[in-house]
Coordinates of C-alpha atoms in Angstrom, one line a residue:
M1 CA -4.2 63.6 6.4
T2 CA -6.3 60.0 6.2
K3 CA -3.6 58.2 5.7
L4 CA -4.4 54.7 3.1
K5 CA -4.3 50.9 4.7
V6 CA -3.2 48.1 1.9
S7 CA -3.5 45.0 2.8
P8 CA -4.4 41.0 1.7
S9 CA -7.7 39.9 1.3
P10 CA -10.4 39.5 2.4
H11 CA -11.2 42.7 3.1
D12 CA -15.2 41.9 3.8
E13 CA -15.1 41.7 8.2
N14 CA -18.1 39.5 7.7
Y15 CA -16.5 36.9 6.1
T16 CA -17.0 33.2 7.5
K17 CA -14.8 31.3 9.9
T18 CA -13.6 29.2 10.2
S19 CA -14.3 27.8 13.1
H20 CA -17.9 28.8 12.8
I21 CA -18.1 26.3 9.8
M22 CA -16.5 24.0 12.1
L23 CA -18.6 24.2 14.8
N24 CA -21.8 24.5 12.0
V25 CA -20.5 20.5 11.4
V26 CA -20.7 19.8 15.0
L27 CA -23.6 21.0 15.8
A28 CA -25.7 19.5 12.9
L29 CA -23.6 15.6 14.1
M30 CA -25.5 16.0 17.6
P31 CA -28.4 14.9 16.8
A32 CA -27.1 11.2 15.1
L33 CA -24.1 11.8 18.3
A34 CA -27.8 11.5 20.5
V35 CA -29.2 8.1 19.0
S36 CA -26.4 6.1 18.9
C37 CA -26.0 6.7 22.7
Y38 CA -29.5 6.0 22.9
V39 CA -29.1 2.9 20.6
F40 CA -25.8 2.0 21.8
G41 CA -25.2 3.2 24.9
L42 CA -23.1 6.0 26.7
R43 CA -19.9 3.9 25.5
A44 CA -21.0 5.2 22.8
L45 CA -20.3 8.8 23.2
F46 CA -17.0 7.4 25.3
L47 CA -15.7 6.2 21.7
T48 CA -16.8 9.2 20.6
A49 CA -14.8 11.5 23.5
V50 CA -12.0 9.0 22.1
C51 CA -11.5 9.4 18.7
V52 CA -12.0 13.0 19.6
A53 CA -9.2 13.8 22.2
G54 CA -7.2 12.6 19.6
C55 CA -7.4 14.5 17.2
V56 CA -7.1 17.4 19.0
G57 CA -4.2 15.8 21.0
F58 CA -2.5 14.5 17.5
E59 CA -2.8 17.4 15.4
Y60 CA -1.5 20.3 19.0
L61 CA 1.7 17.7 19.0
C62 CA 2.2 17.7 15.1
R63 CA 2.0 21.3 15.1
R64 CA 4.7 21.5 18.1
I65 CA 6.7 18.8 16.2
M66 CA 6.7 20.5 13.3
K67 CA 6.8 24.4 13.9
R68 CA 4.2 25.8 12.8
D69 CA 1.4 27.5 13.8
N70 CA -1.4 25.1 16.3
T71 CA -5.0 24.9 14.2
V72 CA -6.8 23.5 16.9
G73 CA -8.8 26.6 17.4
D74 CA -10.0 26.1 13.9
I75 CA -12.0 24.0 16.0
S76 CA -12.1 20.8 12.3
A77 CA -10.1 18.8 15.1
V78 CA -13.0 18.0 16.5
V79 CA -15.0 17.5 13.8
T80 CA -12.7 15.0 12.3
G81 CA -12.8 12.7 15.7
V82 CA -16.7 12.8 15.0
I83 CA -16.8 12.0 12.1
L84 CA -14.1 9.6 12.8
A85 CA -16.7 7.8 15.0
M86 CA -19.4 7.8 13.1
N87 CA -17.8 5.7 11.4
L88 CA -16.8 2.6 13.9
P89 CA -18.9 0.2 15.2
V90 CA -19.2 0.7 19.4
T91 CA -17.6 -2.3 20.2
L92 CA -14.5 -1.8 19.0
P93 CA -11.7 -1.0 21.3
W94 CA -9.9 2.4 21.8
W95 CA -6.8 2.2 21.6
I96 CA -7.6 1.4 18.4
A97 CA -9.6 4.3 17.3
L98 CA -7.2 6.5 18.5
I99 CA -4.9 4.4 15.6
G100 CA -7.4 5.7 14.0
S101 CA -7.1 9.0 14.9
F102 CA -3.4 9.0 13.9
V103 CA -3.7 8.3 10.8
A104 CA -6.4 10.9 10.1
I105 CA -5.0 13.7 11.5
V106 CA -0.7 13.2 11.0
I107 CA -1.2 11.3 8.8
V108 CA -3.2 12.1 6.1
K109 CA -3.6 15.9 7.5
Q110 CA -1.2 17.3 8.3
L111 CA 1.5 15.6 6.7
F112 CA 0.2 17.4 3.2
G113 CA 0.1 20.2 5.3
G114 CA -2.2 20.8 7.1
L115 CA -6.7 21.6 6.6
G116 CA -7.5 22.6 3.0
Q117 CA -3.9 20.6 1.8
N118 CA -5.6 17.2 1.7
F119 CA -6.5 15.7 -0.6
A120 CA -9.3 12.9 0.8
N121 CA -11.7 12.4 3.9
P122 CA -8.6 12.2 6.0
A123 CA -12.5 10.0 8.6
I124 CA -13.0 7.7 5.1
T125 CA -9.2 7.6 5.1
A126 CA -8.5 6.7 8.6
R127 CA -12.5 4.1 8.2
I128 CA -10.0 2.1 5.8
V129 CA -7.2 1.8 7.0
L130 CA -8.7 0.4 10.1
M131 CA -10.8 -2.0 7.9
V132 CA -8.6 -3.3 5.8
S133 CA -6.2 -4.2 9.3
F134 CA -8.3 -4.5 11.9
P135 CA -11.4 -6.4 10.0
A136 CA -12.7 -9.0 12.6
Q137 CA -13.1 -5.7 15.3
M138 CA -14.6 -3.7 11.8
S139 CA -17.6 -5.6 11.7
H140 CA -18.1 -6.7 15.3
W141 CA -21.6 -5.0 15.7
A142 CA -23.2 -4.2 19.0
E143 CA -27.4 -5.2 18.2
P144 CA -29.4 -2.0 19.2
F145 CA -30.1 -1.5 23.3
Y146 CA -27.7 -4.1 23.5
Y147 CA -26.3 -2.4 27.3
Q148 CA -29.7 -2.3 29.3
A149 CA -28.5 -6.3 29.7
N150 CA -25.1 -5.4 31.1
G151 CA -24.8 -1.8 31.6
G152 CA -22.9 0.3 28.4
L153 CA -19.9 0.7 29.2
S154 CA -18.5 -3.5 28.9
T155 CA -18.2 -5.0 26.1
S156 CA -17.4 -7.8 27.0
D157 CA -21.3 -9.9 26.6
V158 CA -21.7 -8.2 23.8
V159 CA -24.6 -9.7 21.9
T160 CA -23.9 -9.1 18.1
A161 CA -26.1 -8.3 15.0
A162 CA -25.5 -8.6 11.6
T163 CA -25.8 -5.0 9.3
P164 CA -28.9 -4.3 6.9
L165 CA -27.2 -4.7 4.3
V166 CA -26.1 -7.9 5.2
T167 CA -29.8 -9.4 6.3
G168 CA -31.2 -6.7 4.4
D169 CA -34.5 -7.5 6.8
A170 CA -35.2 -4.2 9.1
S171 CA -38.1 -2.3 8.1
Y172 CA -38.2 0.7 6.9
K173 CA -39.3 2.0 9.8
D174 CA -36.2 1.0 12.0
L175 CA -33.2 2.5 9.4
F176 CA -34.8 5.5 9.6
L177 CA -35.3 6.2 13.1
G178 CA -32.0 3.8 13.7
H179 CA -33.2 0.4 15.3
V180 CA -30.9 -1.3 13.7
G181 CA -26.8 -2.6 14.1
G182 CA -23.8 -0.9 12.3
C183 CA -21.6 2.5 12.9
L184 CA -22.2 4.9 14.9
G185 CA -23.5 7.4 12.6
E186 CA -25.0 4.6 10.1
T187 CA -27.6 3.6 12.1
C188 CA -30.0 7.0 11.9
A189 CA -31.2 8.0 9.0
L190 CA -33.5 10.7 10.2
A191 CA -31.0 12.0 12.4
L192 CA -28.3 12.7 9.9
L193 CA -31.1 14.1 7.0
I194 CA -31.8 16.5 10.3
G195 CA -27.7 17.7 10.3
G196 CA -27.3 18.3 6.5
L197 CA -30.6 20.2 6.0
Y198 CA -29.8 22.1 9.1
L199 CA -25.7 22.8 7.3
A200 CA -28.2 23.3 4.5
A201 CA -30.3 25.9 5.8
R202 CA -28.0 27.5 6.9
R203 CA -25.4 27.7 3.5
I204 CA -22.7 25.7 5.7
I205 CA -23.4 22.5 2.1
S206 CA -24.1 23.0 -1.0
L207 CA -26.6 19.9 -1.2
A208 CA -25.1 19.6 -5.1
A209 CA -23.6 16.0 -3.8
P210 CA -26.4 14.9 -1.6
L211 CA -28.4 14.9 -4.2
S212 CA -26.6 13.2 -7.0
F213 CA -25.0 10.6 -5.2
I214 CA -28.7 9.1 -3.5
G215 CA -30.2 9.5 -6.0
S216 CA -28.2 8.3 -8.8
L217 CA -28.3 5.5 -6.4
A218 CA -31.9 4.9 -6.2
L219 CA -32.1 5.2 -9.8
L220 CA -29.5 2.4 -10.2
S221 CA -31.1 0.2 -7.4
A222 CA -34.2 0.6 -8.9
V223 CA -32.8 0.0 -12.4
S224 CA -31.2 -3.9 -11.4
G225 CA -34.5 -5.3 -9.8
G226 CA -34.2 -3.3 -6.5
N227 CA -35.4 -2.3 -3.8
P228 CA -33.7 1.7 -4.1
L229 CA -35.5 3.1 -1.0
Y230 CA -33.7 0.1 1.6
E231 CA -30.4 0.8 -0.5
I232 CA -30.4 4.9 0.5
L233 CA -31.6 4.5 3.9
A234 CA -29.5 1.5 5.1
G235 CA -25.4 1.3 5.2
G236 CA -23.6 4.8 5.5
V237 CA -24.9 6.1 2.3
F238 CA -26.8 9.8 4.2
L239 CA -23.7 9.8 6.4
G240 CA -21.6 9.2 3.4
A241 CA -23.5 12.4 1.4
F242 CA -24.4 14.8 4.3
F243 CA -20.9 15.0 6.4
M244 CA -18.5 14.1 3.9
A245 CA -18.8 14.3 0.0
T246 CA -19.4 18.3 0.6
D247 CA -16.1 18.1 2.6
Y248 CA -14.5 21.4 1.1
A249 CA -10.7 20.4 1.0
T250 CA -11.7 17.3 -0.8
T251 CA -14.6 17.7 -3.2
P252 CA -14.7 19.7 -6.1
I253 CA -15.7 24.1 -5.4
T254 CA -17.5 24.7 -8.6
T255 CA -22.5 23.3 -8.3
K256 CA -21.0 21.3 -12.3
G257 CA -18.1 19.5 -9.7
R258 CA -20.3 18.7 -7.1
I259 CA -22.9 16.8 -9.1
V260 CA -20.4 14.2 -11.3
F261 CA -19.0 13.9 -7.9
G262 CA -21.7 12.8 -6.7
L263 CA -23.4 10.5 -9.3
G264 CA -19.4 8.8 -9.4
C265 CA -20.4 8.1 -5.8
G266 CA -23.5 6.6 -6.1
I267 CA -22.0 4.3 -8.9
I268 CA -19.3 3.4 -7.1
T269 CA -21.5 2.9 -4.5
F270 CA -23.7 0.7 -6.0
I271 CA -21.4 -0.6 -8.1
I272 CA -19.5 -2.7 -4.9
R273 CA -22.9 -3.2 -3.0
T274 CA -23.8 -5.3 -5.9
F275 CA -21.4 -6.7 -7.2
G276 CA -18.1 -6.3 -4.6
S277 CA -17.3 -9.0 -2.0
Y278 CA -18.0 -6.4 1.0
P279 CA -21.9 -4.9 1.9
E280 CA -21.0 -1.7 1.7
G281 CA -19.0 0.7 -0.4
V282 CA -19.9 4.4 0.4
S283 CA -16.6 4.6 1.8
F284 CA -14.3 3.8 -1.1
S285 CA -16.3 5.5 -3.0
I286 CA -15.8 8.7 -1.6
L287 CA -11.9 7.5 -1.6
L288 CA -12.1 6.7 -4.7
M289 CA -13.7 10.2 -6.3
N290 CA -11.1 12.7 -3.8
I291 CA -8.5 11.6 -5.9
L292 CA -10.5 12.2 -8.6
T293 CA -12.0 15.7 -7.7
P294 CA -8.6 17.3 -9.4
Y295 CA -9.8 16.3 -12.6
I296 CA -13.7 17.4 -12.5
E297 CA -13.2 20.9 -11.2
Q298 CA -10.5 20.9 -14.4
L299 CA -13.3 19.8 -16.7
T300 CA -16.5 21.9 -15.0
R301 CA -14.7 25.0 -14.4
S302 CA -16.5 28.1 -16.1
K303 CA -14.0 29.3 -18.6
V304 CA -14.1 33.1 -18.6
F305 CA -15.6 35.2 -20.7
G306 CA -13.4 36.7 -23.9
A307 CA -10.8 34.2 -22.6
K308 CA -9.2 33.5 -25.2
E309 CA -6.9 29.9 -24.6
A310 CA -3.1 29.5 -25.1
V311 CA -1.4 27.8 -27.9
K312 CA 1.3 25.6 -27.3
N313 CA 4.7 26.3 -28.6
E314 CA 5.5 22.9 -30.7
G315 CA 9.0 21.8 -31.7

């Protein structure tokens, strides 16, 4: 007699595992990391290694202290570390990067229950905290290929350069190929585009949010008399659109919701860049939309055919 096995879903053994998704995200970020090492030298790799080691280490220790199952194996901490590094200038002291890793993993992620329970993107929140806490270090941009004069790891003799959003005079070629100052992951639009399209081709992400994010920013820039191509190539638009506005835990799950999320990111980014005192607005826009995600999902969720809304009891 054959016994039936009773177990909770999912029952399909071919479902995509979290570690598989995270590994694909890491692979998609490798072109941007490679370009950052080419433009800023080996210190870009060193800073990324510090962020990854810090995120993985803090997650392991935090889970042990909280006496919960360890989740280091899902590779989500590695992804957070790489994305955090992509949001930092190459000149940032390593100990500040470790503080950012602590904020991202312990405060934003683990204290809210771990992967899938956090309401905000850990890397973005950590970057904003570092920007507020260490404004001088977080706005110290190295000139491209500075390492050719001093060997690579030392930042004592770095020649600083303003970001393209401040100067407004970078060529499209330099913006596209990454020969400009800025954070590690803000320099090369081509590398980020390759990574984003790879994730879309593997069906890891939907292009609804990235396209609505980039499109709304470009449209508003054109309507206001700005340079739409320059606006989307400069700064962290591609990094934010493809790798942070597509986070499963902190963005809407419906297609309509993702479009609304992307539109909101584009509008807020435009407002901050145009009317704010800070030249960049991608991180703030995504964080604000993260907070609004539950409301966006509630307004855009599909209704079950034939279902009636519950009648509220009055009195």
